[in-house]
PDB file of C-alpha atoms in Angstrom:
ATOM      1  CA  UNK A   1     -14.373   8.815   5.405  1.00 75.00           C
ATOM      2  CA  UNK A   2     -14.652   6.708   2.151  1.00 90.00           C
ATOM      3  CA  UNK A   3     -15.083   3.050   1.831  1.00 92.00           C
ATOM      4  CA  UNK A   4     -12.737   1.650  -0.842  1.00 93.00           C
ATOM      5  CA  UNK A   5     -13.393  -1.788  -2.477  1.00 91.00           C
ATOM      6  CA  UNK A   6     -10.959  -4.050  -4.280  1.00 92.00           C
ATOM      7  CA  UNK A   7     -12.488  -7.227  -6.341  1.00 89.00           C
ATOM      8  CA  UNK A   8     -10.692  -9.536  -8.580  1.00 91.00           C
ATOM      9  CA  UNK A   9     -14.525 -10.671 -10.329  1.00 86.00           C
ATOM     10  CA  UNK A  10     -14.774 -11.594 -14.133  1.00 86.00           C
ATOM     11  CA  UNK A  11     -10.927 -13.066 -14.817  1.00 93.00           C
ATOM     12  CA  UNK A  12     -10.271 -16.617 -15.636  1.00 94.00           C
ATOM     13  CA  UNK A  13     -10.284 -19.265 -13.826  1.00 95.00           C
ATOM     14  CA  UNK A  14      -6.452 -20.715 -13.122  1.00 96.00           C
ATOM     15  CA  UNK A  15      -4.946 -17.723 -14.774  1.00 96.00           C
ATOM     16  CA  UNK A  16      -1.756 -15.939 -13.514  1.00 95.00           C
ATOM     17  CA  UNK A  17      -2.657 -12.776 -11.688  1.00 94.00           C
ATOM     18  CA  UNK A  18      -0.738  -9.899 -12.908  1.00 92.00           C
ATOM     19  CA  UNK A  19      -0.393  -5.767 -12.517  1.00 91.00           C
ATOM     20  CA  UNK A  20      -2.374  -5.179 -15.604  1.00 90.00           C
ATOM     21  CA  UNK A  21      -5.043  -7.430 -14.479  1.00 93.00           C
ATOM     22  CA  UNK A  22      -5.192  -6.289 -10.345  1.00 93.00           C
ATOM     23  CA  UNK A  23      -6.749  -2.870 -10.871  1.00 89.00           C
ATOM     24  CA  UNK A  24      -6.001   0.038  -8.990  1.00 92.00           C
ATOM     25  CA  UNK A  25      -2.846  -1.687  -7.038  1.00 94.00           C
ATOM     26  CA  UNK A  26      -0.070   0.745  -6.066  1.00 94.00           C
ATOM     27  CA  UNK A  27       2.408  -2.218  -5.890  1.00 91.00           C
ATOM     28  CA  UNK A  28       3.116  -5.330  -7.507  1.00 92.00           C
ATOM     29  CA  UNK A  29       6.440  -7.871  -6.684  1.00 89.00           C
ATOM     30  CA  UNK A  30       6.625 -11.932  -7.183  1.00 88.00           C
ATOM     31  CA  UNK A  31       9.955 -13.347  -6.444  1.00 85.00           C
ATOM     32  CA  UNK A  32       9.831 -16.814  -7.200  1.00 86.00           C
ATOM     33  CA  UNK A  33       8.482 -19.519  -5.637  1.00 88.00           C
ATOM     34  CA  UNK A  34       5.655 -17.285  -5.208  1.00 91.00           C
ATOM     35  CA  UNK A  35       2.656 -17.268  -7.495  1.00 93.00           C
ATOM     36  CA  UNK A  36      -1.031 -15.574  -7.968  1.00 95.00           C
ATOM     37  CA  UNK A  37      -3.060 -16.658  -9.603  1.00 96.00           C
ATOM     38  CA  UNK A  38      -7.054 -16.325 -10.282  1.00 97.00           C
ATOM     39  CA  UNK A  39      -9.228 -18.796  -8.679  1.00 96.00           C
ATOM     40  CA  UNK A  40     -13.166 -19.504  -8.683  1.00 94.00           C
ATOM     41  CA  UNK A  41     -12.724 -21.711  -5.538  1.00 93.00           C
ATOM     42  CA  UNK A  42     -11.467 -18.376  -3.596  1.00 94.00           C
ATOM     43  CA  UNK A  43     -14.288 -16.157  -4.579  1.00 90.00           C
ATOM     44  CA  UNK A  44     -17.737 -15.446  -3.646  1.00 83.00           C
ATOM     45  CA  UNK A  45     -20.659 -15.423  -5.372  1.00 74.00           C
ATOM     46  CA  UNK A  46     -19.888 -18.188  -8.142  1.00 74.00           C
ATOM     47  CA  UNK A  47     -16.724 -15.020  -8.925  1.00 85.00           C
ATOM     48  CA  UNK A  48     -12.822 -15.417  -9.193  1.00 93.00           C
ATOM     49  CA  UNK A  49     -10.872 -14.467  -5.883  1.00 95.00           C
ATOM     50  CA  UNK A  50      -7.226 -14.731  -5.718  1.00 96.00           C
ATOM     51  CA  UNK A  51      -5.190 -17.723  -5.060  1.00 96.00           C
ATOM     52  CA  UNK A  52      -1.936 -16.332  -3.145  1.00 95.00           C
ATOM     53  CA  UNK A  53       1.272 -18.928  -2.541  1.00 94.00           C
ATOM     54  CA  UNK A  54       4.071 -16.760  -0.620  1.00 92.00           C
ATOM     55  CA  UNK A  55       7.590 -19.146  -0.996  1.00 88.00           C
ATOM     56  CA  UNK A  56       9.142 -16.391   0.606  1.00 81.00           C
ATOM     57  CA  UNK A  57       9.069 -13.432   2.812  1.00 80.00           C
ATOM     58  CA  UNK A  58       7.879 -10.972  -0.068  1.00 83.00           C
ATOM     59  CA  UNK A  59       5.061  -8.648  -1.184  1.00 80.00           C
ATOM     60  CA  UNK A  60       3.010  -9.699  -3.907  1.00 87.00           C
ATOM     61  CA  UNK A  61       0.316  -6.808  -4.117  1.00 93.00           C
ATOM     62  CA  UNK A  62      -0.569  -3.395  -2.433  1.00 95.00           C
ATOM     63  CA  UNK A  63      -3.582  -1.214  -2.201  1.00 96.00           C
ATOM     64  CA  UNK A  64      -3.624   2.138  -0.764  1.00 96.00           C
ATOM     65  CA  UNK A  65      -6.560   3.888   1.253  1.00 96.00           C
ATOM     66  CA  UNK A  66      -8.403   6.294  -0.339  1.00 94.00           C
ATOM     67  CA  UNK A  67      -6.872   9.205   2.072  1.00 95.00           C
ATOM     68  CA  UNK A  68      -4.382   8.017   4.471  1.00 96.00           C
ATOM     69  CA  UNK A  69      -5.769   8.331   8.369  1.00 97.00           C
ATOM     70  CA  UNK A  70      -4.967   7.899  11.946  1.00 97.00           C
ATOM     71  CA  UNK A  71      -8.324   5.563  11.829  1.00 97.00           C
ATOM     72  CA  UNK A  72      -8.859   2.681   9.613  1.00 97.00           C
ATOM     73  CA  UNK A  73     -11.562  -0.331   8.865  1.00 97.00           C
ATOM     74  CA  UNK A  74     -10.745  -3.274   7.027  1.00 97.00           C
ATOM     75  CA  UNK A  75     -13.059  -5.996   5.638  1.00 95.00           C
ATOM     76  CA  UNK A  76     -11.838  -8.955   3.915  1.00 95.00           C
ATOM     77  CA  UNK A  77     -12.906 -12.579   2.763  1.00 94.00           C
ATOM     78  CA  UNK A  78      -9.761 -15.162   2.984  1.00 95.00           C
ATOM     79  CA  UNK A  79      -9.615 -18.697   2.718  1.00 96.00           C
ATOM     80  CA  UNK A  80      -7.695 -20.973   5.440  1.00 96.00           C
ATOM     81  CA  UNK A  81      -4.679 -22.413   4.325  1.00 95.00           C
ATOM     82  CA  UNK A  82      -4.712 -26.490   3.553  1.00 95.00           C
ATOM     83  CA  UNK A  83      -3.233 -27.082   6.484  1.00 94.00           C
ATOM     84  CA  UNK A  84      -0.857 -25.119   9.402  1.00 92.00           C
ATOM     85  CA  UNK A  85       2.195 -23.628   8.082  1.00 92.00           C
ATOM     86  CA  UNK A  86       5.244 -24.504   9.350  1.00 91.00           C
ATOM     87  CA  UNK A  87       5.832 -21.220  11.244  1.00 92.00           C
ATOM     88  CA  UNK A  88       4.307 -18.403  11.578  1.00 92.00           C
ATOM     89  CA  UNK A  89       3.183 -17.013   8.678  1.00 92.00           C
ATOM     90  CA  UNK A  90       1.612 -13.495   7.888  1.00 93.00           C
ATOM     91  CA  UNK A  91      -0.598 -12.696   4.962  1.00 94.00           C
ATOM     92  CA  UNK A  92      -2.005  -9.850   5.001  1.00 96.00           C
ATOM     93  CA  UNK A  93      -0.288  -6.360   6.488  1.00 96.00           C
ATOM     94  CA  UNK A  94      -1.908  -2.777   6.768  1.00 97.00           C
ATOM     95  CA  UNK A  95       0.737  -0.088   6.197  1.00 96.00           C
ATOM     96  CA  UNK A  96       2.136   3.416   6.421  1.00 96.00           C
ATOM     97  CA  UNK A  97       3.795   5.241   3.868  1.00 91.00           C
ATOM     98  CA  UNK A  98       6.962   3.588   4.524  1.00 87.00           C
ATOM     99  CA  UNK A  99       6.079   0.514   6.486  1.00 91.00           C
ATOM    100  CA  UNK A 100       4.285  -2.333   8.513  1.00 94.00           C
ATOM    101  CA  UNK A 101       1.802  -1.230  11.236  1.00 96.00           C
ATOM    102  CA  UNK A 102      -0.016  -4.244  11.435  1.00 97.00           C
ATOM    103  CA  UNK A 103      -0.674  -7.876  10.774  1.00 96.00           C
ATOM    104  CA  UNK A 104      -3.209 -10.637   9.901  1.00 96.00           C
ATOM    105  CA  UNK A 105      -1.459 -14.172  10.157  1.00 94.00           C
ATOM    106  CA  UNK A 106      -2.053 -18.010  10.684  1.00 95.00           C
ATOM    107  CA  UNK A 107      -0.043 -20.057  13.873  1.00 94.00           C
ATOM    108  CA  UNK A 108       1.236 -23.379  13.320  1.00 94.00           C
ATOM    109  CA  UNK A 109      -1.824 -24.655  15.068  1.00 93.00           C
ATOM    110  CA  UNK A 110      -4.585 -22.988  13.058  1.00 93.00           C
ATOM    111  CA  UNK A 111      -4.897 -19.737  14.962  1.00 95.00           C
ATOM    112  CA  UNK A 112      -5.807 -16.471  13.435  1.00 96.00           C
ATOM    113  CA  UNK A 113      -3.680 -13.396  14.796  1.00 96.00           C
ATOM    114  CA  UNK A 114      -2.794  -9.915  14.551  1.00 97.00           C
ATOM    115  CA  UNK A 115       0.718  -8.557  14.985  1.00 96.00           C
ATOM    116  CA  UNK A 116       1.645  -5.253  15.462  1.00 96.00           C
ATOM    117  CA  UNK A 117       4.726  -3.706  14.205  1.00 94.00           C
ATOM    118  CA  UNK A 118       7.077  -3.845  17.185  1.00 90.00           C
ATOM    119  CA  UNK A 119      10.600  -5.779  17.086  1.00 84.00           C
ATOM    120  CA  UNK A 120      11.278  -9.468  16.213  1.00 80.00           C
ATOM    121  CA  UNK A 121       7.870  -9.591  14.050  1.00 81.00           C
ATOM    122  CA  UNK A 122       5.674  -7.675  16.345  1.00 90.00           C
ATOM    123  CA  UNK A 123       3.480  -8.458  19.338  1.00 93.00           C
ATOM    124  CA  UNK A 124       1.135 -11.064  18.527  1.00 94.00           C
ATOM    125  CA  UNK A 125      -2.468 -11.424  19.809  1.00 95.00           C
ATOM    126  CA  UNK A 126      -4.729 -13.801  19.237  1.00 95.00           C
ATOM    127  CA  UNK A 127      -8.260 -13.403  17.405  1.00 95.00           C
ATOM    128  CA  UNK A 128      -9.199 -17.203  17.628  1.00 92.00           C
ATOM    129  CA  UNK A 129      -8.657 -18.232  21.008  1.00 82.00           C
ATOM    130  CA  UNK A 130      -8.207 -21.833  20.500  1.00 85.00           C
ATOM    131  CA  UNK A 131      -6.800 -23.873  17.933  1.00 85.00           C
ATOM    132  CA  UNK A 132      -9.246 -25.380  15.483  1.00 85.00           C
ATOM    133  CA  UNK A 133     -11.732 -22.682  15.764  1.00 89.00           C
ATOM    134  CA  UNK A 134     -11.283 -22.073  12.061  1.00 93.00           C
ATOM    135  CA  UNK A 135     -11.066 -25.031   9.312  1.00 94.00           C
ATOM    136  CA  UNK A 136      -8.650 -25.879   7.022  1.00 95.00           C
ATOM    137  CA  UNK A 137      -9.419 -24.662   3.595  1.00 95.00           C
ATOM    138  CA  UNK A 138     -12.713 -23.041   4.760  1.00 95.00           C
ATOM    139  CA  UNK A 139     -14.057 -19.705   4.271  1.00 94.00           C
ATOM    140  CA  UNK A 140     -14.343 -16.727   6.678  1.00 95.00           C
ATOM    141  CA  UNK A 141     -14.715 -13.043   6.651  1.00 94.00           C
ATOM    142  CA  UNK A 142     -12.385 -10.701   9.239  1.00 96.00           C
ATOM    143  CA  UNK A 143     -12.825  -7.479   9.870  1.00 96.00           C
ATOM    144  CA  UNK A 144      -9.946  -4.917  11.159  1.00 97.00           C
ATOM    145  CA  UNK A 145      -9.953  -2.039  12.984  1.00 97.00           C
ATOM    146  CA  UNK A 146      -6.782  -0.159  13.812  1.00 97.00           C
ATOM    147  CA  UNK A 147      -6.289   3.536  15.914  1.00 97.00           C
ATOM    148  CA  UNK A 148      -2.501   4.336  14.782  1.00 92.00           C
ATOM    149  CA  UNK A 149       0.078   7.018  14.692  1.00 95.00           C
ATOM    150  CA  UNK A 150       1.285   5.527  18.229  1.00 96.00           C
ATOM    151  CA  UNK A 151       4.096   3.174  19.322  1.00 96.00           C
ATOM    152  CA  UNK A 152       2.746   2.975  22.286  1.00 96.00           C
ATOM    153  CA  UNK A 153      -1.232   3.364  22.436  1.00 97.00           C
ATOM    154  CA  UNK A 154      -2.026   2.066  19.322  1.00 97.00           C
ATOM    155  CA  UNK A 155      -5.450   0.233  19.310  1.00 97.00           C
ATOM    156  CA  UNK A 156      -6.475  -2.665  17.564  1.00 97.00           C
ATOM    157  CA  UNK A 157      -9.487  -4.823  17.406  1.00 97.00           C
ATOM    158  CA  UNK A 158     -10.575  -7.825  14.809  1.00 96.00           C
ATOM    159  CA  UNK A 159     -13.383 -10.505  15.005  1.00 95.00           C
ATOM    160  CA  UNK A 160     -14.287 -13.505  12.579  1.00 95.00           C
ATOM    161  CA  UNK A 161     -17.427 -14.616  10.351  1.00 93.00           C
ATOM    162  CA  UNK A 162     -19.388 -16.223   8.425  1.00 87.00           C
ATOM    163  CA  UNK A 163     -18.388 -14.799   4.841  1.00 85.00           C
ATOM    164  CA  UNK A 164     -21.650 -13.173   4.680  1.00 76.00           C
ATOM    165  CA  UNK A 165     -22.653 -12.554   8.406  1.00 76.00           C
ATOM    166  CA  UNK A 166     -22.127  -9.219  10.306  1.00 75.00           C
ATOM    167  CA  UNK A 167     -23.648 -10.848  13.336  1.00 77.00           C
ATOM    168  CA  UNK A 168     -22.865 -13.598  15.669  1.00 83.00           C
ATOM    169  CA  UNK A 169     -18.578 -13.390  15.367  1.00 91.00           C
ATOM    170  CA  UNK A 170     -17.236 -16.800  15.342  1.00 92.00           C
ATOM    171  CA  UNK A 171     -14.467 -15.499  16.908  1.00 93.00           C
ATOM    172  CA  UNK A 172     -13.304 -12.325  18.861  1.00 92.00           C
ATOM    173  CA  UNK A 173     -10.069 -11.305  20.120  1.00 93.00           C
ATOM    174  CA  UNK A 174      -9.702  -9.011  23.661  1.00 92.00           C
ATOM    175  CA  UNK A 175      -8.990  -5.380  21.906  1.00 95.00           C
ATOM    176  CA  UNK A 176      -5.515  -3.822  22.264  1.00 96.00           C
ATOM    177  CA  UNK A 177      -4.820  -0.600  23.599  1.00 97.00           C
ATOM    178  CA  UNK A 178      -1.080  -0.449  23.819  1.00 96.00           C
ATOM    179  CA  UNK A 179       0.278  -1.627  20.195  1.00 96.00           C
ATOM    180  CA  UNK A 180       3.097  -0.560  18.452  1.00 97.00           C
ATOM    181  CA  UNK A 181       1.513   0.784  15.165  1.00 97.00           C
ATOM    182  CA  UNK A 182       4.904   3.701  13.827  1.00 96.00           C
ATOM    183  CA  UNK A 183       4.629   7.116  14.478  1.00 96.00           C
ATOM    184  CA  UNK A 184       3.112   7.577  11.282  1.00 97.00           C
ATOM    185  CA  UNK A 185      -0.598   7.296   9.206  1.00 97.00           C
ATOM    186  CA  UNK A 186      -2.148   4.645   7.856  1.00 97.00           C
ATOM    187  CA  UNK A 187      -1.437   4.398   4.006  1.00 97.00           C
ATOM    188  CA  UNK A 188      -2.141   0.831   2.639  1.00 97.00           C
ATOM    189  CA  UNK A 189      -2.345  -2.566   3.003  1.00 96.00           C
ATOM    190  CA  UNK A 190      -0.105  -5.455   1.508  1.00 95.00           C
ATOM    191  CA  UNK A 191      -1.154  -9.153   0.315  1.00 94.00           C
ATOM    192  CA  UNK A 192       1.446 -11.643   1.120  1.00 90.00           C
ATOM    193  CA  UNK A 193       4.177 -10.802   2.726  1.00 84.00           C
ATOM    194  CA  UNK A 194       4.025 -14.347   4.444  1.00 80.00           C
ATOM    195  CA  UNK A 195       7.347 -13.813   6.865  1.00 78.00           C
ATOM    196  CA  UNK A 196      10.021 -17.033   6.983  1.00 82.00           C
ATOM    197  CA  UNK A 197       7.467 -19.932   6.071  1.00 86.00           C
ATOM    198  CA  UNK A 198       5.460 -20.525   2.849  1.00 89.00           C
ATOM    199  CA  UNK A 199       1.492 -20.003   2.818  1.00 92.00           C
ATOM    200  CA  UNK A 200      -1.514 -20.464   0.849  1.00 95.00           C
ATOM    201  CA  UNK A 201      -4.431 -19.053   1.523  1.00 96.00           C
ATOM    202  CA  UNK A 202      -7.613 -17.354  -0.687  1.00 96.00           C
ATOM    203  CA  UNK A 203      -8.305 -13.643  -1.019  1.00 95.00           C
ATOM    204  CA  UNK A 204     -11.754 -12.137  -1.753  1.00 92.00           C
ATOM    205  CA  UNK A 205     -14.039  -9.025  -1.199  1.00 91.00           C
ATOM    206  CA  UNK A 206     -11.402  -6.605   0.585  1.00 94.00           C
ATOM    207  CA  UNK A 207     -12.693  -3.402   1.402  1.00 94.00           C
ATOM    208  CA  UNK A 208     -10.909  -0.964   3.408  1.00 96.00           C
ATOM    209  CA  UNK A 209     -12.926   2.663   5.162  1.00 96.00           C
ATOM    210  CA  UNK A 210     -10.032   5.639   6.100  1.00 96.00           C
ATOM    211  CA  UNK A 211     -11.410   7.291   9.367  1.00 95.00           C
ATOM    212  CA  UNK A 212     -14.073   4.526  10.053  1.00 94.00           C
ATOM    213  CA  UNK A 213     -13.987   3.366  13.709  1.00 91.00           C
ATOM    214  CA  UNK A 214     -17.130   0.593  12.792  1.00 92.00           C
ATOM    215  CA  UNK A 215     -17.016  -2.692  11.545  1.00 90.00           C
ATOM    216  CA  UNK A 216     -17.994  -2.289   7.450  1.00 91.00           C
ATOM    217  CA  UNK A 217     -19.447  -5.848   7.299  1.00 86.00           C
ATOM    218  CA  UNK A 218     -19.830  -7.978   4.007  1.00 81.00           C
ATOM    219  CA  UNK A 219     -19.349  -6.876   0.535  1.00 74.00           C
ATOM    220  CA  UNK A 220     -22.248  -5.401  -1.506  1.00 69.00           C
ATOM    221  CA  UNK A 221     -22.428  -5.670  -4.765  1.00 69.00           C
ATOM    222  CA  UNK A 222     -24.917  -3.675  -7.670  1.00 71.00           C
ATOM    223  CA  UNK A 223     -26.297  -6.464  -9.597  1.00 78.00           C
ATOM    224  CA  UNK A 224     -27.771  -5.645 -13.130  1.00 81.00           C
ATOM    225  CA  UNK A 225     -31.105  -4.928 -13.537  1.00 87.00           C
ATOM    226  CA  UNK A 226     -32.785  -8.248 -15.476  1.00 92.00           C
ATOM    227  CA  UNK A 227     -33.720  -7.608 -19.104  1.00 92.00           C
ATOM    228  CA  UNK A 228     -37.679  -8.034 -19.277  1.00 94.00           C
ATOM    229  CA  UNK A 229     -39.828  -8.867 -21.973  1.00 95.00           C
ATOM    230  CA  UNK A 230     -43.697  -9.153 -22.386  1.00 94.00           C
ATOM    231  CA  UNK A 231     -44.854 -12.514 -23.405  1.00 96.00           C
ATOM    232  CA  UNK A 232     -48.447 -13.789 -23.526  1.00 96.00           C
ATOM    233  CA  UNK A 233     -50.745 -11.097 -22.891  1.00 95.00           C
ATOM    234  CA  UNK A 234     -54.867 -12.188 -21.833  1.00 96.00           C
ATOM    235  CA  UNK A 235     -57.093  -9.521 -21.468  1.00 95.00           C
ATOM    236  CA  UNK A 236     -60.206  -9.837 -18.875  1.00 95.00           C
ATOM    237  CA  UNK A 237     -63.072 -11.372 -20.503  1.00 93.00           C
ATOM    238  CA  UNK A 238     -65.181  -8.911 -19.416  1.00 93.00           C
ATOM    239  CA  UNK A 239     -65.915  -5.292 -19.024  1.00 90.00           C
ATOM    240  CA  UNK A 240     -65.145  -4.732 -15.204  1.00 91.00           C
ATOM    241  CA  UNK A 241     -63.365  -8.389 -14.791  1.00 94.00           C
ATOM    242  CA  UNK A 242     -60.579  -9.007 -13.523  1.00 94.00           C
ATOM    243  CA  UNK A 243     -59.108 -12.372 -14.726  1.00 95.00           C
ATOM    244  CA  UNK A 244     -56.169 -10.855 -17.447  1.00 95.00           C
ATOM    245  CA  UNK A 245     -52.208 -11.762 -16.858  1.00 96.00           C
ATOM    246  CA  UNK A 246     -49.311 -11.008 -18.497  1.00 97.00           C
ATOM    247  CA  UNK A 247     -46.500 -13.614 -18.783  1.00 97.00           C
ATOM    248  CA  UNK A 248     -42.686 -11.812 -18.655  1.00 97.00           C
ATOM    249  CA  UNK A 249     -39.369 -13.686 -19.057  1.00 96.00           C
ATOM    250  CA  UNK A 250     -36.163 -12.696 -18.904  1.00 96.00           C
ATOM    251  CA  UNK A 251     -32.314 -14.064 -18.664  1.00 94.00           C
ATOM    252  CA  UNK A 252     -30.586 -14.827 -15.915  1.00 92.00           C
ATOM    253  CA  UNK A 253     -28.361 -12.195 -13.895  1.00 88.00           C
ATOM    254  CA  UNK A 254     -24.942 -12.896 -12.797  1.00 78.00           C
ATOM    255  CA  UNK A 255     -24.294 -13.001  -9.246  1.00 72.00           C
ATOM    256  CA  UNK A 256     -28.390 -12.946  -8.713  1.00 81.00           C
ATOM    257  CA  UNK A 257     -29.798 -15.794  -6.320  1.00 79.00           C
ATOM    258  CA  UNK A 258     -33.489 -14.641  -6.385  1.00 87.00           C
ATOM    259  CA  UNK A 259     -35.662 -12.284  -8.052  1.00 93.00           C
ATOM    260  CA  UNK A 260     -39.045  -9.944  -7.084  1.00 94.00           C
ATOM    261  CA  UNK A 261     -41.979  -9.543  -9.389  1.00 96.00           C
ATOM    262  CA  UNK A 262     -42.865  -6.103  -9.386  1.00 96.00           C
ATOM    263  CA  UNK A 263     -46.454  -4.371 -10.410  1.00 95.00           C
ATOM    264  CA  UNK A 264     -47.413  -0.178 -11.103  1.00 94.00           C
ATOM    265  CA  UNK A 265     -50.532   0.919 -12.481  1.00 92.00           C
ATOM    266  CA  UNK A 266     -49.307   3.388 -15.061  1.00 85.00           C
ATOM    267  CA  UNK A 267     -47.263   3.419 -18.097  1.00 79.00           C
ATOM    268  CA  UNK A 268     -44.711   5.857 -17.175  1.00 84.00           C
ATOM    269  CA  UNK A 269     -44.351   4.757 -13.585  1.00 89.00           C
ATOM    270  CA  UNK A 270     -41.409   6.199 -11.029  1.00 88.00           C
ATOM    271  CA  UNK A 271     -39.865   3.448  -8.968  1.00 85.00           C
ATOM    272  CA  UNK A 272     -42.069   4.585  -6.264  1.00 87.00           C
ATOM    273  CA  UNK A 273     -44.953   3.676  -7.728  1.00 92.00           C
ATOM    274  CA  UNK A 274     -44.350  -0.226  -8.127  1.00 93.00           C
ATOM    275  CA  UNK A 275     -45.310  -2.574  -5.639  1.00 93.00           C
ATOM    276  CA  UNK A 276     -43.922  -6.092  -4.738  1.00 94.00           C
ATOM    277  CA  UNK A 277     -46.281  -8.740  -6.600  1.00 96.00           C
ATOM    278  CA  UNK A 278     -44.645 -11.811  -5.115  1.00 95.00           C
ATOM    279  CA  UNK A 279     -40.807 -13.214  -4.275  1.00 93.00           C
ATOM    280  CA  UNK A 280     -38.400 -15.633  -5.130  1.00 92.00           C
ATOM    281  CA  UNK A 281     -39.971 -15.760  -8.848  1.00 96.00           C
ATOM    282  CA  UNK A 282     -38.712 -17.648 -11.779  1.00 96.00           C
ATOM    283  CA  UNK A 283     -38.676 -16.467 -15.591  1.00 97.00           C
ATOM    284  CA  UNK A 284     -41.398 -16.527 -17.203  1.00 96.00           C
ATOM    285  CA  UNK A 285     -43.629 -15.416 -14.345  1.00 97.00           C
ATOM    286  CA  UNK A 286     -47.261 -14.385 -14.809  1.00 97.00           C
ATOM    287  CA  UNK A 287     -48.936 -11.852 -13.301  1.00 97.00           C
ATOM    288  CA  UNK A 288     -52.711 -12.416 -12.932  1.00 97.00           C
ATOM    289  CA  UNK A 289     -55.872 -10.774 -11.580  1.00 96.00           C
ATOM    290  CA  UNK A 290     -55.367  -7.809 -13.602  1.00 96.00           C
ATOM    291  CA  UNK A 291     -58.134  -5.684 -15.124  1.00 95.00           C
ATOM    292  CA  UNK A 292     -58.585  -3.436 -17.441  1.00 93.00           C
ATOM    293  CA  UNK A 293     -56.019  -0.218 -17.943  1.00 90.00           C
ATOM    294  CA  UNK A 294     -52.641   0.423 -17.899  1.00 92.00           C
ATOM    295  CA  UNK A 295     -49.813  -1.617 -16.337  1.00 94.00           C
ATOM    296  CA  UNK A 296     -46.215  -1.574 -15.877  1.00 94.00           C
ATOM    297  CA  UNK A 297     -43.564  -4.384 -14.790  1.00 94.00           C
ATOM    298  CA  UNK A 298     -40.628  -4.953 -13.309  1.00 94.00           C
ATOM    299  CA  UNK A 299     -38.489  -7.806 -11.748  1.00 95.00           C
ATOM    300  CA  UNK A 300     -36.007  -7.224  -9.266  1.00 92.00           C
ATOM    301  CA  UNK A 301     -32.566  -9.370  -9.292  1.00 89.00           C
ATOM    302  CA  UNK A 302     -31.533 -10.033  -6.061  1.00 83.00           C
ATOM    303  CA  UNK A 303     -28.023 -11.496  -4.035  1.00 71.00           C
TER     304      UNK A 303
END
């Protein structure tokens, strides 16, 4: 079992996606109208997602799993279209090696579904069980689970959040049992192969877990560790006080919405040996009450 993540982070705002630029897709087709592109407003975390306009029934890009598997997880962050689409219209497709097993798609009232991969473009259930339970142009995070290798007993369960929730599922949908998923394993998955209406929607944060029968929840992501420096240094005024501080500053990480303030009370200290000073700090941040001896700092970026 290995989770595998795909992120479009650090290209430019507006530009046109291509295969160079996608890394690590195993497929890569635009037949005009169709266009990708980068977009800020799709990502998360102040990053570029992708912008995905399907004119016709076409694939634009393909990932595969990291080992292909009876059992799969999915986890992705996609942004409602503007409004319905005039007909059904599919955007997102886990595969086999030589075909659809399953679905992710939008009604022409709003409603989020999954399709499996039986005849006349597969039996549809719904995860949002009433129109308007998702907004127009909002964000959301779905997660899919699939059992395959079936045509018959294929199972298949999804539920809806917050982008960054793994609790409280705005939406659920009753799991499947008997779907139509090909005699065959599961291999990949496909953005926008939209079936015979166009569709915009916004694609961020897919992550996909061969053999995992759990939800994977949202996307984590290493920040840097913040570049400290030592500013003002006051030493105790006294032999035995305790009134010295140290001022630190340091730059802003990306993707960071808080940092720690750490403290140790050695020079050569093992991250064990620091303890949390205060939260939610801003550069420059002092550190008071020390005495005399050594000290060592550290701030900790945070999401």
């Amino acid at each position: 079992m290995t989770l595998k993540q795909v992120l479009w982070d650090g290209q430019t705002n507006g530009a046109t996606a291509t295969s160079a630029l996608l890394t690590g897709n195993s497929g890569y087709t635009v037949t005009a109208p169709s266009t990708i592109t980068f977009s800020t407003a799709d990502g998360m975390r102040g990053t570029t997602g992708l912008r995905v306009n399907v004119g016709t029934a076409t694939a634009i890009v393909r990932y595969d799993m990291n080992a292909d598997n009876d059992i799969a997880a999915f986890s992705l962050v996609f942004t409602m279209p503007a409004s319905a689409p005039g007909a059904f219209a599919q955007f997102f497709s886990v595969r086999t090696g030589s075909g659809r097993a399953a679905s992710l798609g939008i009604s022409t009232n709003g409603r989020l579904y999954v399709a499996d991969a039986g005849a006349s473009g597969g039996t549809i259930t719904y995860v949002t069980p009433t129109a308007g339970t998702l907004a127009y142009g909002s964000q959301y995070r779905v997660e899919l689970r699939l059992q395959g290798n079936s045509t018959t007993a294929g199972k298949i369960n999804c539920a809806v959040y917050s982008p960054s929730s793994t609790s409280s599922a705005i939406a659920t949908m009753t799991p499947v049992t008997n779907a139509n998923l090909t005699a065959a394993t599961l291999h990949q998955v496909e953005i926008g192969n939209s079936g015979p209406t166009a569709i915009s929607v916004g694609l961020e944060d897919l992550q996909m877990d061969d053999g995992r029968t759990t939800e994977i929840g949202p996307v984590l992501v290493p920040l840097a560790a913040p570049s400290v420096t030592a500013g003002t240094t006051t030493n105790p005024s006294a032999t035995g006080a305790t009134d010295g501080s140290q001022v630190v500053l340091w730059a802003a990480v990306a993707n960071a919405a808080s940092y720690d303030a750490y403290k140790a009370t050695n020079t050569s200290p093992a991250q064990s040996d620091f303890a949390l000073v205060a939260s939610n700090v801003t550069s420059p941040y002092t550190f008071t009450g020390l005495g005399a001896g050594p000290y060592a700092f550290g701030i900790m970026a945070k999401p």
